[in-house]
């Protein structure tokens, strides 16, 4: 198993452009099934999850070519509606193909995606909504058999603003008969990017970014070119890297609007944030101030995908901070690993109390999920001595060239 060996104690300085967003490109790659035509998607990050999506598209019969950061997908020759089980199990967000395949073919067969490290990850909201649109979905022997003679537009009230469920409904509704209204829709920027892609191929989607999304079903679709938005969570991770190492870095090509909740919480720690159009300069303070309450919420609240990184930062704060993880059931696995490095963290269900640690010291720690792994790297940057982060395949699912980029900014990391 690959691991990172990190020599802590170096401040980070320099500039870094931010790559395309994993959580925008994944649903858009699934959506390319719908138009049965060519699609040129640029600013695509080189990630394990993107590779899996490409394998799934290829297995369905799409023609896929990746050149640099651009993927060309021709979905005209897709003839299959069954997703390979081993790939669905490896990446739960492949559930998003369900809406896309139902929109194009009225049929989809995939294994139940199952949970992952951060919780059981149910799909009840996806299934309830697609059934409401007329899909017949049979769950048996761990597989989902979906059929729809003709999906019909309808008025859907989501019990929870689920990102994946919102995306799946939009895809299924894109070619349905009539209009679909999604109420209590997720408002994440990645859903706005999906809407922008879909409207470029001839769909009629509006309201993404708000709680009410309206999709008018259309039958004629065509090819398009689309550039993926920058990754707000990758950007937030590097912002914490500057803060935790008392460094000074400039991140470029951002959509600042997507980062407001992260910026606000970083400022509470005493970190200076200077915005210049699409660039943000982060200046780490000599001492990190605690945050009285950090609660993760659906967008535009503070993102759950930044919770672990902030727990690492608050481990060296001068005082006690509280984190309340309200989105996922089991997203504190990094706390135990941070404690091995000297952090003073106690968790009570989905509440974590982080007290001032004397100092963080290097240790052998294990990444257990994508963002938790990134948090361990951030702690290794500031810990005294050498930190070994094992199981970095988790990290490579969501970060392109993480250790190379950190080394370019002055870190001392080797990957073995
Ligand atoms: C997306 O996951 C992201 N993944 C996650 O990013 C992100 O943490 C999450 O949204 C929340 O922002 C991608 O976009 C590929 P949800 P998703 O459906 O769609 C419950 C990362 O690190 N729920 O909004 O799976 C669910 O259990 C990843 O990049 C149901 O109960 O998230 C969770 O508690 C991690 N029933 C909550 O809703 C359902 O049918 C939020 O899940 C669906 C969800």
Coordinates of C-alpha atoms and ligand atoms in Angstrom, one line a residue:
X1 CA 0.0 0.0 0.0
X2 CA 1.3 3.4 -0.9
X3 CA 2.0 5.9 1.8
X4 CA 3.2 9.5 2.3
X5 CA 6.2 10.2 4.5
X6 CA 6.0 13.8 5.7
X7 CA 8.8 15.8 7.5
X8 CA 6.8 18.5 9.4
X9 CA 7.7 22.1 10.3
X10 CA 7.9 23.8 6.9
X11 CA 5.9 26.9 6.1
X12 CA 4.2 26.9 2.7
X13 CA 4.8 29.7 0.2
X14 CA 3.9 30.2 -3.4
X15 CA 1.0 30.1 -5.9
X16 CA -1.2 27.2 -7.0
X17 CA -3.9 27.0 -9.7
X18 CA -7.0 25.0 -8.6
X19 CA -8.2 22.1 -10.8
X20 CA -11.7 21.2 -11.8
X21 CA -14.2 19.9 -9.3
X22 CA -14.5 16.2 -8.7
X23 CA -18.1 16.5 -7.5
X24 CA -19.0 18.5 -10.6
X25 CA -17.3 16.3 -13.2
X26 CA -18.7 13.0 -11.9
X27 CA -22.4 13.8 -12.4
X28 CA -21.6 15.5 -15.7
X29 CA -19.8 12.5 -17.0
X30 CA -22.8 10.4 -16.2
X31 CA -25.1 12.9 -17.9
X32 CA -23.2 12.6 -21.2
X33 CA -25.1 9.3 -21.6
X34 CA -28.3 11.3 -22.3
X35 CA -27.5 13.3 -25.5
X36 CA -26.4 10.3 -27.5
X37 CA -23.9 12.6 -29.1
X38 CA -20.4 14.1 -28.7
X39 CA -19.3 15.9 -25.6
X40 CA -16.0 17.8 -24.9
X41 CA -15.5 18.3 -21.2
X42 CA -12.4 20.3 -20.1
X43 CA -10.7 21.2 -16.8
X44 CA -11.1 17.6 -15.7
X45 CA -9.0 16.5 -12.8
X46 CA -6.9 13.4 -13.0
X47 CA -8.5 11.3 -10.2
X48 CA -9.2 7.7 -9.5
X49 CA -13.0 8.4 -9.4
X50 CA -12.8 10.0 -12.8
X51 CA -11.0 6.9 -14.1
X52 CA -13.8 4.7 -12.7
X53 CA -16.4 6.9 -14.4
X54 CA -14.6 6.6 -17.7
X55 CA -14.4 2.8 -17.3
X56 CA -18.2 2.6 -16.7
X57 CA -18.9 4.8 -19.8
X58 CA -16.6 2.6 -21.8
X59 CA -18.3 -0.6 -20.5
X60 CA -21.7 0.8 -21.7
X61 CA -20.3 1.3 -25.2
X62 CA -19.4 5.0 -25.2
X63 CA -16.3 6.2 -27.0
X64 CA -14.1 8.0 -24.5
X65 CA -10.7 9.7 -25.1
X66 CA -8.8 11.7 -22.5
X67 CA -6.2 14.3 -23.7
X68 CA -4.6 16.3 -21.0
X69 CA -7.4 17.8 -18.9
X70 CA -10.0 17.3 -21.6
X71 CA -12.3 14.3 -22.1
X72 CA -14.1 13.6 -25.4
X73 CA -17.2 11.4 -24.9
X74 CA -19.3 10.1 -27.8
X75 CA -22.3 8.5 -26.3
X76 CA -24.1 7.7 -29.6
X77 CA -23.0 4.1 -29.6
X78 CA -24.0 3.3 -26.0
X79 CA -26.1 0.1 -26.2
X80 CA -25.9 -1.4 -22.7
X81 CA -27.9 -0.4 -19.6
X82 CA -26.1 -2.6 -17.0
X83 CA -23.3 -1.2 -14.9
X84 CA -20.3 -3.4 -14.0
X85 CA -20.8 -4.5 -10.4
X86 CA -17.2 -4.2 -9.3
X87 CA -17.1 -0.5 -10.5
X88 CA -20.4 0.5 -8.8
X89 CA -19.1 -1.0 -5.6
X90 CA -15.8 0.9 -5.9
X91 CA -17.5 4.3 -6.3
X92 CA -21.0 4.8 -4.8
X93 CA -21.6 8.0 -6.7
X94 CA -22.0 5.8 -9.8
X95 CA -25.7 5.7 -8.7
X96 CA -26.0 8.9 -10.7
X97 CA -26.0 6.7 -13.9
X98 CA -29.5 5.5 -12.9
X99 CA -31.2 8.8 -13.8
X100 CA -29.1 9.2 -17.0
X101 CA -29.8 5.7 -18.3
X102 CA -33.5 6.0 -17.5
X103 CA -33.6 9.3 -19.4
X104 CA -32.0 7.8 -22.5
X105 CA -33.1 4.2 -22.5
X106 CA -35.9 3.9 -19.9
X107 CA -33.9 1.1 -18.2
X108 CA -30.9 0.7 -15.8
X109 CA -29.4 -2.2 -13.9
X110 CA -26.8 -1.7 -11.2
X111 CA -25.7 -3.2 -8.0
X112 CA -26.7 -1.5 -4.8
X113 CA -23.9 1.0 -4.3
X114 CA -23.7 0.4 -0.6
X115 CA -22.2 2.5 2.1
X116 CA -18.6 3.7 2.5
X117 CA -16.3 4.9 5.2
X118 CA -18.4 7.9 6.3
X119 CA -21.7 6.2 6.7
X120 CA -24.3 3.8 5.3
X121 CA -25.1 6.2 2.4
X122 CA -28.7 5.2 1.8
X123 CA -30.4 5.9 -1.6
X124 CA -34.0 5.9 -0.4
X125 CA -34.5 9.5 -1.6
X126 CA -33.2 8.6 -5.1
X127 CA -35.5 5.6 -5.4
X128 CA -38.6 7.3 -3.9
X129 CA -38.3 10.2 -6.3
X130 CA -37.7 8.1 -9.4
X131 CA -40.6 5.9 -8.6
X132 CA -42.8 9.0 -8.2
X133 CA -41.7 9.8 -11.8
X134 CA -43.0 6.4 -13.0
X135 CA -39.9 4.3 -12.8
X136 CA -40.4 0.7 -11.6
X137 CA -37.5 -0.3 -9.5
X138 CA -37.1 -3.8 -8.1
X139 CA -34.4 -4.4 -5.5
X140 CA -33.3 -8.0 -5.3
X141 CA -30.1 -9.9 -4.5
X142 CA -28.2 -6.6 -4.1
X143 CA -29.2 -5.3 -7.5
X144 CA -31.5 -2.5 -8.7
X145 CA -33.6 -3.3 -11.8
X146 CA -35.0 -0.1 -13.1
X147 CA -37.6 0.3 -15.9
X148 CA -39.7 3.1 -17.1
X149 CA -42.0 3.0 -20.1
X150 CA -42.0 6.8 -20.1
X151 CA -40.9 8.9 -17.1
X152 CA -43.4 11.7 -16.3
X153 CA -42.7 15.1 -14.9
X154 CA -44.0 15.6 -11.4
X155 CA -43.8 17.7 -8.2
X156 CA -41.1 16.2 -5.9
X157 CA -40.6 17.3 -2.3
X158 CA -37.2 16.1 -1.1
X159 CA -37.1 15.1 2.7
X160 CA -33.5 16.2 2.7
X161 CA -31.5 18.4 0.2
X162 CA -29.5 15.4 -1.0
X163 CA -26.9 16.3 -3.6
X164 CA -27.0 12.9 -5.4
X165 CA -30.8 12.6 -5.3
X166 CA -31.2 16.1 -6.7
X167 CA -28.8 15.3 -9.5
X168 CA -30.4 11.9 -10.3
X169 CA -33.9 13.5 -10.5
X170 CA -32.6 16.3 -12.8
X171 CA -31.1 13.7 -15.1
X172 CA -34.2 11.5 -15.2
X173 CA -36.5 14.6 -15.6
X174 CA -34.4 16.0 -18.5
X175 CA -36.3 13.9 -21.1
X176 CA -39.5 13.1 -19.2
X177 CA -43.0 13.9 -20.4
X178 CA -43.9 17.3 -18.9
X179 CA -42.3 19.4 -16.2
X180 CA -40.7 18.3 -12.9
X181 CA -40.4 20.6 -9.9
X182 CA -37.8 19.6 -7.2
X183 CA -38.5 21.3 -3.9
X184 CA -35.9 21.3 -1.0
X185 CA -33.3 20.6 -3.7
X186 CA -29.6 20.7 -2.8
X187 CA -28.0 24.1 -3.7
X188 CA -24.4 23.0 -4.2
X189 CA -22.4 24.8 -7.0
X190 CA -21.8 21.4 -8.6
X191 CA -25.5 21.2 -9.3
X192 CA -25.4 24.6 -11.0
X193 CA -22.5 23.3 -13.2
X194 CA -24.6 20.2 -14.0
X195 CA -27.5 22.5 -15.0
X196 CA -25.2 24.5 -17.2
X197 CA -23.9 21.4 -19.0
X198 CA -27.5 20.0 -19.5
X199 CA -28.8 23.3 -20.9
X200 CA -25.8 23.3 -23.4
X201 CA -27.0 20.0 -24.8
X202 CA -30.6 21.3 -25.2
X203 CA -32.2 20.5 -21.9
X204 CA -34.4 23.0 -20.1
X205 CA -33.3 23.2 -16.4
X206 CA -33.6 26.3 -14.2
X207 CA -33.3 27.2 -10.5
X208 CA -30.1 25.2 -9.7
X209 CA -28.4 26.8 -6.8
X210 CA -31.8 27.5 -5.2
X211 CA -34.1 25.1 -3.3
X212 CA -36.6 24.9 -6.2
X213 CA -35.4 23.5 -9.5
X214 CA -37.7 23.2 -12.6
X215 CA -36.9 20.7 -15.4
X216 CA -39.0 20.8 -18.6
X217 CA -38.6 17.4 -20.4
X218 CA -37.2 17.7 -24.0
X219 CA -36.7 15.0 -26.7
X220 CA -34.2 16.6 -29.0
X221 CA -30.6 16.9 -27.6
X222 CA -27.2 17.7 -29.2
X223 CA -23.5 17.8 -28.6
X224 CA -21.6 20.4 -26.6
X225 CA -18.4 21.6 -25.0
X226 CA -18.2 22.4 -21.3
X227 CA -15.6 23.5 -18.8
X228 CA -15.8 22.2 -15.2
X229 CA -15.9 24.7 -12.3
X230 CA -12.9 24.8 -10.0
X231 CA -12.9 22.5 -6.9
X232 CA -14.0 24.4 -3.8
X233 CA -13.0 21.6 -1.5
X234 CA -9.5 21.2 -3.0
X235 CA -9.1 25.0 -2.7
X236 CA -10.3 24.9 0.9
X237 CA -7.8 22.1 1.7
X238 CA -4.9 24.2 0.4
X239 CA -6.2 27.2 2.3
X240 CA -6.0 25.2 5.5
X241 CA -2.5 24.0 4.5
X242 CA -1.4 27.7 4.5
X243 CA -3.1 28.5 7.8
X244 CA -1.8 25.4 9.6
X245 CA 1.8 26.0 8.6
X246 CA 1.8 29.8 9.2
X247 CA 2.5 30.1 5.5
X248 CA 1.4 32.5 2.7
X249 CA 0.0 31.1 -0.5
X250 CA -2.1 32.4 -3.4
X251 CA -4.7 30.1 -5.0
X252 CA -5.7 31.0 -8.5
X253 CA -8.7 30.5 -10.9
X254 CA -11.3 30.2 -8.1
X255 CA -15.0 31.0 -7.9
X256 CA -14.8 33.0 -4.7
X257 CA -18.6 32.8 -4.2
X258 CA -18.3 29.0 -3.7
X259 CA -15.9 29.5 -0.8
X260 CA -17.7 32.0 1.4
X261 CA -18.5 29.7 4.3
X262 CA -14.9 28.3 4.3
X263 CA -13.4 31.9 4.2
X264 CA -15.7 33.0 7.0
X265 CA -14.6 30.1 9.3
X266 CA -10.9 30.5 8.4
X267 CA -11.1 34.2 9.4
X268 CA -12.5 33.1 12.8
X269 CA -9.2 31.3 13.4
X270 CA -7.2 34.5 12.8
X271 CA -6.1 33.5 9.3
X272 CA -5.9 36.4 6.9
X273 CA -7.8 36.0 3.6
X274 CA -7.2 38.5 0.8
X275 CA -9.5 38.2 -2.2
X276 CA -8.3 39.6 -5.6
X277 CA -11.0 38.8 -8.3
X278 CA -10.5 35.0 -8.9
X279 CA -7.4 34.7 -6.7
X280 CA -7.2 34.3 -2.9
X281 CA -4.2 35.0 -0.8
X282 CA -4.1 33.1 2.6
X283 CA -1.7 34.2 5.3
X284 CA -1.4 31.8 8.3
X285 CA -1.4 33.5 11.7
X286 CA 1.2 32.9 14.4
X287 CA -1.5 31.4 16.6
X288 CA -4.7 29.7 15.5
X289 CA -7.8 30.9 17.4
X290 CA -10.4 28.3 18.4
X291 CA -13.9 28.2 16.8
X292 CA -16.7 28.1 19.3
X293 CA -19.0 26.1 17.0
X294 CA -18.3 24.7 13.6
X295 CA -21.5 23.0 12.2
X296 CA -21.5 21.3 8.8
X297 CA -24.6 21.9 6.7
X298 CA -25.8 21.6 3.1
X299 CA -24.6 24.5 0.9
X300 CA -24.4 27.4 1.5
X301 CA -23.6 26.2 5.0
X302 CA -20.1 25.0 6.0
X303 CA -19.3 22.0 3.8
X304 CA -19.0 18.5 5.5
X305 CA -16.2 17.8 3.0
X306 CA -14.1 20.5 4.9
X307 CA -14.8 19.2 8.4
X308 CA -11.8 16.9 8.7
X309 CA -9.4 19.5 7.4
X310 CA -10.7 22.0 10.0
X311 CA -10.4 19.5 12.8
X312 CA -6.7 19.2 11.9
X313 CA -6.4 23.0 12.0
X314 CA -8.3 23.4 15.3
X315 CA -6.1 20.7 16.9
X316 CA -3.4 23.3 17.2
X317 CA -5.7 26.2 18.2
X318 CA -5.2 28.2 21.4
X319 CA -8.4 27.0 23.1
X320 CA -11.4 24.7 22.8
X321 CA -13.4 24.3 19.6
X322 CA -16.6 22.3 18.9
X323 CA -17.5 20.6 15.6
X324 CA -21.0 19.3 14.9
X325 CA -21.2 17.0 11.9
X326 CA -24.8 17.2 10.8
X327 CA -24.6 15.7 7.3
X328 CA -23.1 12.2 7.7
X329 CA -23.5 9.7 10.4
X330 CA -19.9 8.6 10.8
X331 CA -17.4 11.2 9.6
X332 CA -15.1 11.5 12.6
X333 CA -12.7 8.5 11.9
X334 CA -9.8 10.9 11.4
X335 CA -10.2 12.1 15.1
X336 CA -8.6 8.8 16.4
X337 CA -5.7 9.2 14.0
X338 CA -5.2 12.8 14.9
X339 CA -5.1 11.8 18.5
X340 CA -2.2 9.5 17.8
X341 CA -0.4 12.6 16.7
X342 CA -1.0 14.4 20.0
X343 CA -4.3 16.1 19.3
X344 CA -6.7 16.4 22.2
X345 CA -10.1 15.4 20.7
X346 CA -13.1 13.7 22.2
X347 CA -16.1 12.7 20.1
X348 CA -19.7 12.3 21.4
X349 CA -21.8 11.0 18.5
X350 CA -21.7 13.7 15.8
X351 CA -20.1 16.2 18.1
X352 CA -16.3 16.6 18.5
X353 CA -14.6 18.7 21.2
X354 CA -11.1 19.7 20.3
X355 CA -8.9 21.1 23.1
X356 CA -5.6 22.8 22.8
X357 CA -2.8 20.2 22.2
X358 CA 0.7 20.9 23.5
X359 CA 2.0 20.1 20.1
X360 CA 1.5 17.6 17.3
X361 CA 4.2 15.0 16.8
X362 CA 4.8 12.8 13.8
X363 CA 3.3 9.3 13.9
X364 CA 2.2 6.4 11.7
X365 CA -1.5 7.1 10.8
X366 CA -4.1 5.6 8.5
X367 CA -6.3 7.4 6.0
X368 CA -9.8 6.0 6.3
X369 CA -11.6 8.2 3.8
X370 CA -10.8 10.9 1.3
X371 CA -11.1 14.0 3.4
X372 CA -9.9 12.4 6.6
X373 CA -6.8 11.4 4.8
X374 CA -6.2 14.9 3.6
X375 CA -6.6 16.1 7.2
X376 CA -3.8 13.7 8.3
X377 CA -1.5 15.2 5.6
X378 CA -2.3 18.7 6.9
X379 CA -1.4 17.7 10.4
X380 CA 1.8 16.0 9.2
X381 CA 2.9 19.4 7.7
X382 CA 2.9 21.0 11.1
X383 CA 3.8 18.0 13.4
X384 CA 7.2 17.8 14.9
X385 CA 9.2 15.0 13.2
X386 CA 8.1 12.4 10.6
X387 CA 4.5 11.4 9.9
X388 CA 3.6 8.4 7.8
X389 CA 0.1 8.5 6.2
X390 CA -0.9 5.0 5.0
X391 CA -3.7 4.1 2.6
X392 CA -3.2 7.2 0.5
X393 CA -5.4 5.6 -2.3
X394 CA -8.3 7.2 -0.4
X395 CA -6.6 10.6 -0.9
X396 CA -5.9 10.0 -4.6
X397 CA -9.6 9.6 -5.2
X398 CA -10.2 13.3 -4.8
X399 CA -6.8 15.1 -5.0
X400 CA -4.7 15.4 -8.1
X401 CA -0.9 15.6 -7.3
X402 CA -1.5 16.5 -3.7
X403 CA 2.0 15.8 -2.4
X404 CA 3.7 17.2 -5.5
X405 CA 1.7 20.5 -5.1
X406 CA 2.5 20.7 -1.4
X407 CA 6.2 20.1 -2.1
X408 CA 6.1 22.9 -4.7
X409 CA 4.9 25.1 -1.9
X410 CA 7.8 24.1 0.4
X411 CA 6.6 20.9 2.1
X412 CA 8.8 17.8 2.5
X413 CA 6.8 14.8 1.5
X414 CA 7.8 11.6 -0.3
X415 CA 5.4 9.0 -1.6
X416 CA 6.5 5.3 -1.3
Ligands
LIG1 C1 -22.2 14.3 -2.4 O1 -22.4 13.0 -1.8 C2 -20.7 14.4 -2.5 N1 -20.2 13.4 -3.4 C3 -20.0 14.2 -1.1 O2 -18.6 14.4 -1.3 C4 -20.6 15.3 -0.2 O3 -20.0 15.1 1.1 C5 -22.1 15.2 -0.1 O4 -22.7 15.3 -1.4 C6 -22.7 16.3 0.8 O5 -22.3 17.5 0.3 C7 -20.3 13.7 -4.8 O6 -20.9 14.7 -5.2 C8 -19.8 12.6 -5.7 P1 -26.0 13.5 -0.1 P2 -24.0 12.4 -1.8 O7 -26.9 12.6 -0.9 O8 -24.7 12.9 -3.0 C9 -28.3 11.1 3.3 C10 -16.3 13.9 -1.0 O9 -15.6 13.9 -0.1 N2 -29.1 10.5 2.3 O10 -26.2 15.0 -0.1 O11 -23.9 11.0 -1.5 C11 -26.9 10.6 3.3 O12 -26.8 9.4 4.0 C12 -17.7 13.3 -1.0 O13 -16.0 14.5 -2.1 C13 -30.2 9.7 2.6 O14 -30.5 9.5 3.7 O15 -24.5 13.2 -0.5 C14 -26.2 11.7 4.0 O16 -26.3 11.5 5.4 C15 -18.0 12.7 0.3 N3 -30.9 9.2 1.6 C16 -26.9 13.0 3.6 O17 -28.2 12.5 3.1 C17 -30.6 9.4 0.3 O18 -31.3 8.8 -0.6 C18 -26.2 13.8 2.5 O19 -26.0 12.9 1.4 C19 -29.5 10.2 -0.1 C20 -28.8 10.8 1.0

